[in-house]
Coordinates of C-alpha atoms in Angstrom, one line a residue:
M820 CA 86.1 110.5 125.0
L821 CA 82.9 108.5 125.6
E822 CA 83.2 105.7 128.1
F823 CA 81.2 102.4 127.9
T824 CA 81.0 100.0 130.8
L825 CA 79.5 96.5 130.4
T826 CA 79.0 94.2 133.3
S827 CA 77.4 90.7 133.5
A828 CA 75.3 91.8 136.4
D829 CA 73.6 94.6 134.3
P830 CA 72.4 93.2 130.9
A831 CA 72.0 96.0 128.4
P832 CA 68.4 97.0 127.9
A833 CA 66.7 97.5 124.6
V834 CA 67.0 101.0 123.3
P835 CA 64.4 102.7 121.0
A836 CA 65.5 103.2 117.4
A837 CA 65.3 107.0 117.6
D838 CA 67.6 107.0 120.6
V839 CA 70.1 104.6 119.0
L840 CA 70.3 106.9 115.9
A841 CA 70.6 110.0 118.1
E842 CA 73.5 108.4 120.0
L843 CA 75.2 107.5 116.7
G844 CA 74.8 111.1 115.5
A845 CA 76.4 112.4 118.7
L846 CA 79.3 110.0 118.3
R847 CA 79.7 111.0 114.7
G848 CA 79.9 114.7 115.7
A849 CA 83.3 114.3 117.1
D850 CA 84.8 113.0 113.9
A851 CA 86.5 114.8 111.1
P852 CA 84.0 115.8 108.3
T853 CA 83.8 113.4 105.4
R854 CA 82.1 115.9 103.1
G855 CA 82.7 119.5 102.2
G856 CA 86.3 119.3 101.1
R857 CA 88.2 120.2 104.3
T858 CA 89.5 116.8 105.2
F859 CA 92.5 116.1 102.9
A860 CA 93.0 112.4 103.7
Y861 CA 91.0 109.3 104.2
V862 CA 87.9 110.5 102.4
Y863 CA 87.0 110.9 98.7
D864 CA 84.1 113.3 98.0
A865 CA 82.7 113.5 94.5
G866 CA 80.5 116.3 95.5
L867 CA 77.6 114.9 93.4
E868 CA 74.1 115.4 94.6
G869 CA 72.3 112.1 95.3
L870 CA 75.4 109.9 95.2
D871 CA 75.5 109.1 98.9
E872 CA 71.8 108.4 99.0
L873 CA 72.0 106.0 96.1
A874 CA 75.0 104.1 97.6
A875 CA 73.1 103.8 100.9
A876 CA 70.0 102.5 99.2
A877 CA 71.9 100.0 97.1
Y878 CA 73.7 98.8 100.2
S879 CA 70.5 98.3 102.0
A880 CA 69.0 96.3 99.2
Y881 CA 71.9 93.8 99.4
A882 CA 72.9 94.1 103.1
T883 CA 71.5 90.7 104.0
V884 CA 72.7 88.9 100.9
N885 CA 75.6 86.6 101.6
G886 CA 78.4 86.9 99.1
L887 CA 79.9 83.6 100.1
D888 CA 78.0 81.5 97.6
P889 CA 76.9 82.9 94.2
T890 CA 75.1 79.6 93.4
V891 CA 72.6 80.5 96.1
F892 CA 72.6 84.2 95.3
P893 CA 73.4 84.4 91.5
S894 CA 72.9 88.1 91.4
V895 CA 76.2 88.4 93.4
A896 CA 78.1 86.9 90.4
R897 CA 76.3 89.2 88.0
L898 CA 77.2 92.3 90.0
E899 CA 80.8 91.2 90.5
N900 CA 81.3 90.3 86.9
D901 CA 80.0 93.8 85.9
V902 CA 82.3 95.6 88.4
V903 CA 85.4 93.6 87.6
G904 CA 84.7 93.8 83.9
A905 CA 84.4 97.6 84.0
A906 CA 87.8 97.8 85.8
A907 CA 89.4 95.4 83.3
A908 CA 88.1 97.4 80.4
L909 CA 89.4 100.7 81.9
L910 CA 92.8 99.3 82.8
G911 CA 94.0 97.6 79.6
G912 CA 93.0 94.2 80.7
S913 CA 92.0 92.4 77.6
G914 CA 91.5 88.8 78.8
A915 CA 92.1 89.9 82.4
Q916 CA 90.2 88.3 85.3
G917 CA 89.8 89.6 88.8
T918 CA 87.9 89.8 92.1
F919 CA 86.0 92.3 94.1
T920 CA 87.6 92.8 97.5
S921 CA 87.0 94.7 100.7
G922 CA 89.7 97.3 100.0
G923 CA 93.3 98.0 98.8
T924 CA 94.9 96.0 101.6
E925 CA 93.0 92.9 100.8
S926 CA 93.6 93.4 97.0
I927 CA 97.4 93.7 97.8
L928 CA 97.4 90.8 100.2
L929 CA 95.7 88.6 97.5
A930 CA 98.2 89.7 94.8
V931 CA 101.1 88.8 97.1
K932 CA 99.5 85.4 98.0
T933 CA 99.1 84.7 94.3
S934 CA 102.7 85.6 93.6
R935 CA 104.0 83.4 96.4
D936 CA 102.0 80.4 95.3
H937 CA 102.8 81.0 91.6
A938 CA 106.5 81.2 92.4
K939 CA 106.4 77.9 94.3
A940 CA 104.3 76.1 91.7
E941 CA 106.1 77.4 88.6
R942 CA 109.7 78.0 89.8
G943 CA 110.0 75.9 93.0
V944 CA 110.7 79.0 95.2
T945 CA 110.3 78.0 98.9
E946 CA 111.7 81.2 100.5
P947 CA 110.1 83.9 98.5
Q948 CA 111.1 87.6 98.4
L949 CA 109.1 90.7 97.6
V950 CA 111.0 93.5 95.9
L951 CA 109.4 96.9 96.4
P952 CA 110.4 100.6 96.4
S953 CA 110.6 102.2 99.8
T954 CA 107.6 104.3 98.9
A955 CA 105.4 101.2 98.3
H956 CA 102.4 101.1 100.5
A957 CA 102.7 99.5 104.0
A958 CA 100.1 97.0 103.0
F959 CA 102.8 95.1 101.1
H960 CA 104.8 94.7 104.3
K961 CA 101.7 93.6 106.1
A962 CA 101.1 91.0 103.3
A963 CA 104.7 89.8 103.5
A964 CA 104.4 89.5 107.3
Y965 CA 101.2 87.5 107.1
L966 CA 102.3 85.3 104.2
G967 CA 105.9 84.6 105.0
L968 CA 107.7 86.6 102.3
E969 CA 110.9 88.5 102.8
P970 CA 110.6 92.2 101.8
V971 CA 113.5 93.6 99.8
V972 CA 113.2 97.4 100.0
V973 CA 114.9 99.5 97.3
P974 CA 115.5 103.3 98.0
V975 CA 113.8 105.7 95.6
D976 CA 115.3 108.6 93.8
R977 CA 115.6 111.4 96.4
S978 CA 114.8 114.2 93.9
T979 CA 111.8 112.7 92.1
Y980 CA 110.6 110.3 94.8
R981 CA 110.0 107.7 92.0
A982 CA 111.3 104.2 92.1
D983 CA 114.7 103.6 90.6
A984 CA 114.1 101.0 87.9
T985 CA 117.8 100.1 87.7
A986 CA 118.0 99.5 91.4
V987 CA 114.8 97.5 91.4
A988 CA 116.1 95.3 88.6
A989 CA 119.4 94.7 90.5
A990 CA 117.4 93.6 93.6
I991 CA 115.6 90.7 91.7
T992 CA 117.0 87.3 92.6
P993 CA 115.9 83.7 91.9
R994 CA 113.9 84.0 95.1
T995 CA 111.9 87.0 94.0
A996 CA 108.2 86.2 93.8
L997 CA 106.9 89.6 93.0
V998 CA 108.1 93.1 92.0
V999 CA 106.0 96.1 92.9
A1000 CA 105.4 99.5 91.3
S1001 CA 103.0 102.3 92.3
A1002 CA 100.7 104.4 90.2
P1003 CA 100.9 106.6 92.1
S1004 CA 102.7 106.1 95.4
Y1005 CA 100.5 107.3 98.3
A1006 CA 103.2 109.3 100.1
H1007 CA 104.1 111.7 97.3
G1008 CA 101.6 111.1 94.5
V1009 CA 104.2 110.3 91.8
I1010 CA 104.0 107.5 89.3
D1011 CA 106.8 105.0 89.3
P1012 CA 108.4 104.0 85.9
V1013 CA 106.1 101.0 85.4
P1014 CA 107.3 99.9 81.9
E1015 CA 110.9 99.7 83.0
I1016 CA 110.2 97.9 86.2
A1017 CA 107.8 95.5 84.5
A1018 CA 110.3 94.7 81.8
A1019 CA 113.0 93.9 84.4
A1020 CA 110.6 91.6 86.1
A1021 CA 109.5 89.9 82.9
E1022 CA 113.1 89.4 81.8
R1023 CA 113.6 87.3 84.9
G1024 CA 110.3 85.4 84.7
V1025 CA 109.0 87.3 87.8
L1026 CA 105.5 88.6 88.3
C1027 CA 105.0 92.4 88.6
H1028 CA 102.1 94.1 90.5
V1029 CA 101.1 97.7 90.0
D1030 CA 99.5 99.2 93.0
A1031 CA 97.0 101.5 91.4
C1032 CA 94.7 101.5 94.4
I1033 CA 94.6 105.3 94.3
G1034 CA 95.2 106.1 90.6
G1035 CA 93.6 103.2 88.9
W1036 CA 90.2 104.8 88.4
L1037 CA 91.5 108.4 88.2
L1038 CA 94.5 108.2 85.9
P1039 CA 92.6 106.8 82.8
H1040 CA 89.9 109.5 83.2
L1041 CA 92.6 112.2 83.7
R1042 CA 94.1 111.0 80.4
R1043 CA 90.6 111.1 78.8
A1044 CA 90.3 114.7 80.2
G1045 CA 93.5 115.7 78.3
Q1046 CA 96.2 115.1 80.9
E1047 CA 99.5 113.5 80.0
I1048 CA 99.6 110.2 81.9
P1049 CA 102.5 107.7 81.5
P1050 CA 101.7 104.0 80.8
F1051 CA 101.0 102.1 84.0
D1052 CA 98.2 99.5 83.5
L1053 CA 97.8 95.9 82.3
S1054 CA 98.5 96.9 78.7
V1055 CA 102.1 97.4 79.7
P1056 CA 104.2 94.3 78.9
G1057 CA 105.3 92.5 82.0
V1058 CA 102.5 93.8 84.3
T1059 CA 100.8 90.7 85.6
S1060 CA 98.4 92.1 88.2
L1061 CA 97.0 95.4 89.4
S1062 CA 94.9 96.7 92.3
V1063 CA 92.4 99.6 92.0
D1064 CA 90.2 100.9 94.8
L1065 CA 86.6 101.9 93.9
H1066 CA 86.2 103.6 97.2
K1067 CA 88.8 106.2 96.3
Y1068 CA 88.4 107.9 93.0
G1069 CA 85.5 105.6 92.0
Y1070 CA 83.6 107.4 94.9
A1071 CA 82.0 104.2 96.2
D1072 CA 81.7 103.8 99.9
K1073 CA 84.5 102.3 101.9
G1074 CA 85.1 98.6 101.4
A1075 CA 85.3 98.4 97.6
S1076 CA 88.3 97.4 95.6
V1077 CA 89.3 95.1 92.6
V1078 CA 92.4 93.1 92.1
L1079 CA 93.0 92.2 88.4
Y1080 CA 95.3 89.5 86.9
R1081 CA 96.4 89.1 83.3
D1082 CA 94.5 85.7 83.0
A1083 CA 92.5 83.1 84.8
G1084 CA 95.5 80.8 85.3
L1085 CA 97.2 83.4 87.4
R1086 CA 94.1 84.3 89.4
R1087 CA 93.6 80.6 90.3
H1088 CA 96.6 80.9 92.7
Q1089 CA 94.6 83.5 94.7
Y1090 CA 91.8 81.0 95.5
F1091 CA 91.5 78.9 98.6
A1092 CA 89.5 75.6 98.3
H1093 CA 89.0 73.0 101.0
A1094 CA 86.9 69.8 100.9
G1095 CA 88.6 68.0 103.8
W1096 CA 86.0 68.5 106.4
P1097 CA 82.4 67.3 106.9
G1098 CA 80.8 70.6 106.2
Y1099 CA 80.0 72.3 102.8
P1100 CA 82.8 72.4 100.2
V1101 CA 84.6 75.7 100.7
V1102 CA 85.9 77.9 97.8
N1103 CA 87.0 81.4 98.8
P1104 CA 88.3 83.8 96.2
T1105 CA 89.1 86.4 98.9
V1106 CA 90.3 86.4 102.5
Q1107 CA 86.7 86.7 103.7
G1108 CA 84.3 83.9 103.6
T1109 CA 80.9 85.1 104.6
K1110 CA 80.4 88.8 103.6
S1111 CA 77.6 91.1 102.9
A1112 CA 77.0 91.8 99.3
G1113 CA 75.9 95.3 100.2
L1114 CA 79.3 96.9 99.5
L1115 CA 79.5 95.2 96.1
A1116 CA 76.0 96.4 95.3
Q1117 CA 76.7 100.0 96.2
A1118 CA 79.9 100.0 94.2
W1119 CA 78.0 98.6 91.2
A1120 CA 75.3 101.3 91.6
V1121 CA 77.8 104.1 91.9
L1122 CA 79.8 103.1 88.8
R1123 CA 76.6 103.0 86.8
Y1124 CA 75.3 106.3 88.2
V1125 CA 78.4 108.3 87.5
G1126 CA 79.3 106.8 84.1
E1127 CA 82.4 107.3 81.9
D1128 CA 81.6 110.9 81.0
G1129 CA 80.8 111.7 84.7
Y1130 CA 84.1 110.2 85.8
T1131 CA 86.0 112.2 83.2
A1132 CA 84.3 115.4 84.3
L1133 CA 85.2 114.6 88.0
A1134 CA 88.8 113.9 87.0
G1135 CA 88.9 117.3 85.3
R1136 CA 87.8 118.8 88.6
V1137 CA 90.5 117.0 90.5
A1138 CA 93.1 118.2 87.9
E1139 CA 91.8 121.8 88.4
A1140 CA 92.0 121.6 92.2
S1141 CA 95.5 120.1 92.0
G1142 CA 96.8 122.7 89.5
R1143 CA 95.5 125.6 91.6
L1144 CA 96.9 124.1 94.8
L1145 CA 100.3 123.4 93.3
A1146 CA 100.6 126.8 91.9
G1147 CA 99.7 128.4 95.2
L1148 CA 102.1 126.2 97.2
R1149 CA 105.0 126.9 94.8
A1150 CA 104.4 130.6 95.1
M1151 CA 104.7 130.5 98.9
P1152 CA 108.2 131.3 100.3
D1153 CA 110.0 128.3 101.9
V1154 CA 107.3 125.8 100.8
R1155 CA 108.6 123.0 98.6
V1156 CA 106.4 120.5 96.8
L1157 CA 107.9 117.1 96.7
G1158 CA 108.3 115.4 93.3
D1159 CA 105.9 116.0 90.4
P1160 CA 102.5 115.0 91.6
S1161 CA 100.2 113.9 88.8
A1162 CA 97.3 112.0 90.4
G1163 CA 95.4 114.0 92.9
L1164 CA 97.9 113.6 95.7
V1165 CA 100.2 116.4 96.9
A1166 CA 103.0 116.4 99.5
F1167 CA 104.9 119.5 100.5
T1168 CA 107.4 120.4 103.2
V1169 CA 108.6 123.7 104.6
V1170 CA 112.2 125.0 104.8
D1171 CA 113.1 125.7 108.4
G1172 CA 116.2 127.3 109.8
P1173 CA 119.4 128.9 108.3
D1174 CA 120.6 125.7 106.6
G1175 CA 117.6 125.7 104.3
E1176 CA 116.6 122.2 105.1
P1177 CA 113.1 120.9 105.9
G1178 CA 112.5 120.5 109.6
P1179 CA 109.7 118.6 111.4
S1180 CA 109.1 121.1 114.1
L1181 CA 107.8 124.0 112.0
L1182 CA 105.9 121.5 109.7
L1183 CA 104.1 119.8 112.6
H1184 CA 103.2 123.1 114.2
L1185 CA 101.8 124.0 110.8
A1186 CA 99.6 120.9 110.8
D1187 CA 98.3 121.8 114.2
E1188 CA 97.6 125.3 113.2
M1189 CA 95.6 124.2 110.1
R1190 CA 93.7 121.7 112.3
E1191 CA 92.6 124.6 114.5
R1192 CA 91.4 126.4 111.4
G1193 CA 89.2 123.4 110.5
W1194 CA 91.5 121.7 108.0
Y1195 CA 93.0 118.2 108.2
L1196 CA 96.3 117.9 106.4
Q1197 CA 98.0 114.5 107.0
P1198 CA 101.5 114.7 108.6
Q1199 CA 104.1 112.2 107.2
L1200 CA 107.3 111.8 109.1
S1201 CA 110.8 111.7 107.7
F1202 CA 112.1 108.4 106.4
D1203 CA 115.5 107.2 105.0
G1204 CA 116.6 110.7 103.9
L1205 CA 113.1 111.7 102.7
P1206 CA 111.9 114.8 104.4
P1207 CA 108.8 115.1 106.7
N1208 CA 105.9 116.6 104.9
L1209 CA 102.2 117.3 104.8
H1210 CA 100.0 115.2 102.5
L1211 CA 96.8 116.3 100.8
T1212 CA 94.3 114.3 98.8
L1213 CA 92.4 116.4 96.3
T1214 CA 88.9 115.5 95.3
P1215 CA 86.2 117.2 93.2
A1216 CA 84.8 118.7 96.4
T1217 CA 88.1 120.5 97.1
V1218 CA 87.9 122.7 94.0
G1219 CA 85.9 125.4 95.8
Q1220 CA 88.1 125.1 98.9
V1221 CA 91.6 125.7 97.4
D1222 CA 91.6 129.5 97.7
A1223 CA 90.4 129.4 101.3
L1224 CA 93.0 126.6 102.1
L1225 CA 95.8 128.7 100.7
T1226 CA 94.7 131.8 102.6
D1227 CA 94.6 129.9 105.9
L1228 CA 97.9 128.2 105.1
H1229 CA 99.6 131.6 104.8
A1230 CA 98.2 132.6 108.2
A1231 CA 98.9 129.2 109.8
L1232 CA 102.5 129.3 108.6
R1233 CA 103.0 132.8 110.2
A1234 CA 101.5 131.5 113.4
A1235 CA 103.6 128.3 113.4
R1236 CA 106.8 130.3 112.9
A1237 CA 106.0 132.4 116.0
L1238 CA 105.7 129.2 118.2
P1239 CA 108.7 127.9 120.1
P1240 CA 110.3 124.9 118.4
V1241 CA 109.4 121.4 119.6
A1242 CA 112.4 119.1 120.1
V1243 CA 113.4 115.8 121.6
D1244 CA 115.9 115.7 124.4
P1245 CA 119.1 114.4 122.9
A1246 CA 119.7 112.2 126.0
L1247 CA 116.2 110.7 125.5
A1248 CA 116.9 110.0 121.8
E1249 CA 120.2 108.4 122.7
L1250 CA 118.5 106.2 125.3
A1251 CA 115.7 105.2 122.9
A1252 CA 118.2 104.2 120.2
G1253 CA 119.6 101.6 122.6
L1254 CA 116.3 100.1 123.6
D1255 CA 115.1 96.7 122.3
P1256 CA 111.3 97.1 121.8
S1257 CA 110.7 93.4 122.1
R1258 CA 112.1 93.4 125.7
L1259 CA 110.1 96.3 127.0
G1260 CA 107.6 95.3 129.6
P1261 CA 104.1 96.8 130.1
D1262 CA 105.1 99.3 132.7
E1263 CA 108.0 100.6 130.5
I1264 CA 105.8 100.9 127.5
E1265 CA 103.1 102.7 129.5
A1266 CA 105.7 105.2 130.8
V1267 CA 107.0 105.9 127.3
L1268 CA 103.5 106.3 126.0
A1269 CA 102.7 108.7 128.8
F1270 CA 105.8 110.7 128.1
A1271 CA 104.7 110.9 124.4
G1272 CA 101.2 112.0 125.4
L1273 CA 99.6 108.8 124.0
T1274 CA 97.8 107.4 127.1
G1275 CA 94.8 106.1 125.3
D1276 CA 92.4 106.9 128.1
G1277 CA 91.8 110.6 127.7
G1278 CA 91.9 111.0 123.9
L1279 CA 94.7 112.6 121.9
P1280 CA 96.4 115.8 123.0
A1281 CA 95.0 119.0 121.5
R1282 CA 98.2 119.6 119.6
M1283 CA 100.0 116.7 118.0
A1284 CA 103.4 118.3 117.2
P1285 CA 105.1 117.2 120.5
V1286 CA 103.9 113.7 120.0
L1287 CA 104.9 113.4 116.3
I1288 CA 108.3 115.1 116.8
L1289 CA 109.1 112.3 119.3
L1290 CA 107.9 109.6 117.0
D1291 CA 109.9 111.1 114.2
A1292 CA 113.1 110.9 116.3
L1293 CA 112.6 107.4 117.6
P1294 CA 114.0 104.2 115.8
G1295 CA 111.4 102.6 113.6
P1296 CA 110.9 99.4 115.5
L1297 CA 110.3 101.3 118.8
T1298 CA 107.8 103.6 117.0
E1299 CA 106.0 100.6 115.7
R1300 CA 105.8 99.0 119.1
L1301 CA 104.5 102.2 120.7
L1302 CA 101.9 102.8 118.0
A1303 CA 100.7 99.2 118.4
E1304 CA 100.4 99.5 122.2
F1305 CA 98.6 102.8 121.8
V1306 CA 96.0 101.4 119.5
G1307 CA 95.6 98.5 121.8
S1308 CA 94.9 100.9 124.6
V1309 CA 92.3 102.7 122.5
F1310 CA 90.5 99.4 121.7
R1311 CA 90.8 98.2 125.3
I1312 CA 87.8 95.9 125.6

């Protein structure tokens, strides 16, 4: 890990441009690759020649433009209207209005803020609740924590991993400000029963948000490419808002999303306006005030460059990669695909032991073995009876990698089975279960992090299985505290 030391006695000298870029290149060399189809999380690679260069050039053209005030920079309004309009047209939003945001988390946060203020203004709700399936993205819990809503979490069906619409309906109360469905859920790539959930919300006069951050741009084009896709968008009665990330299957660079509402009246609750100070009148559609218009410009450019037919062709490639991967996984002994993935995301687990149940030890060894072979498959820990698994995000660039991935997966699984199991000392697990994370002091936290191999000062361990098996066994609040402290140790200045 590279170390940087800044002192007031030694002001940083100017560095030639070539040296700055060389240093950035060296730093970048330690990261997982974002192109080539071997990193199955976090990145979305269209595999289209010239797309990255176009996005970079469009960003540069607008990097210094301030998106805060479209009356000073009117081209910002033109670009945003084009991008939001394209999303609304694709996602059944006749009459819909929306906003360009910095990503799915901001889109979700704004939708939750809108629901909170709408519930207060229209129904007098002062202690709002947010009803969501257990598979809903963590960004909803983040929004609830920021905005003062109480999350009401409803378990999902343990065989399909889809939200249980009847259970969601039963969880709605007079305090409910928003009901959530996913299209698809990130963890397992399955689409919730949106029409049933939206109908239950509408019957009670409650707003319903569809988190289509991942699927919003892909699912309509999969349908256009001939795939069977259930209804999920703003054309579904009762759906009042929807989020869609353009930096996922829209293949724009990171920092590009859209939140859509059924009409302008609903979107108005998203805005913040303030004239009670001596400066300029403030109107912010998003959490950010000042922001570069570069990300908006690159998203606009990418959407125009790829076009509807291009996105349909790319969706077909995703479907091809998914189909071949699913067939290969289902043919492997002891490998079990979770649910019925239908939107480019796949999660699978591995049966371990004589009881025929998935076990985290073998699975996490498998993730390490694949990492050593140059693949990144994202480990997901067990939760509320849902098994631990490995998550893969399929993109057009992965089509040519599926056969090699499956070949290495066979070899990695054999190697993982030959390794001694990793386990947590039962006495330690019992001790951890009795700890109150809020009462742990810095020394105690540091000791637990060191035991877990998360010191923050020497990088991560070469193999993550021992770390993840411990996190999988710890109570959720303690895991959250440890992860927050670890990240704080990484960003230590």
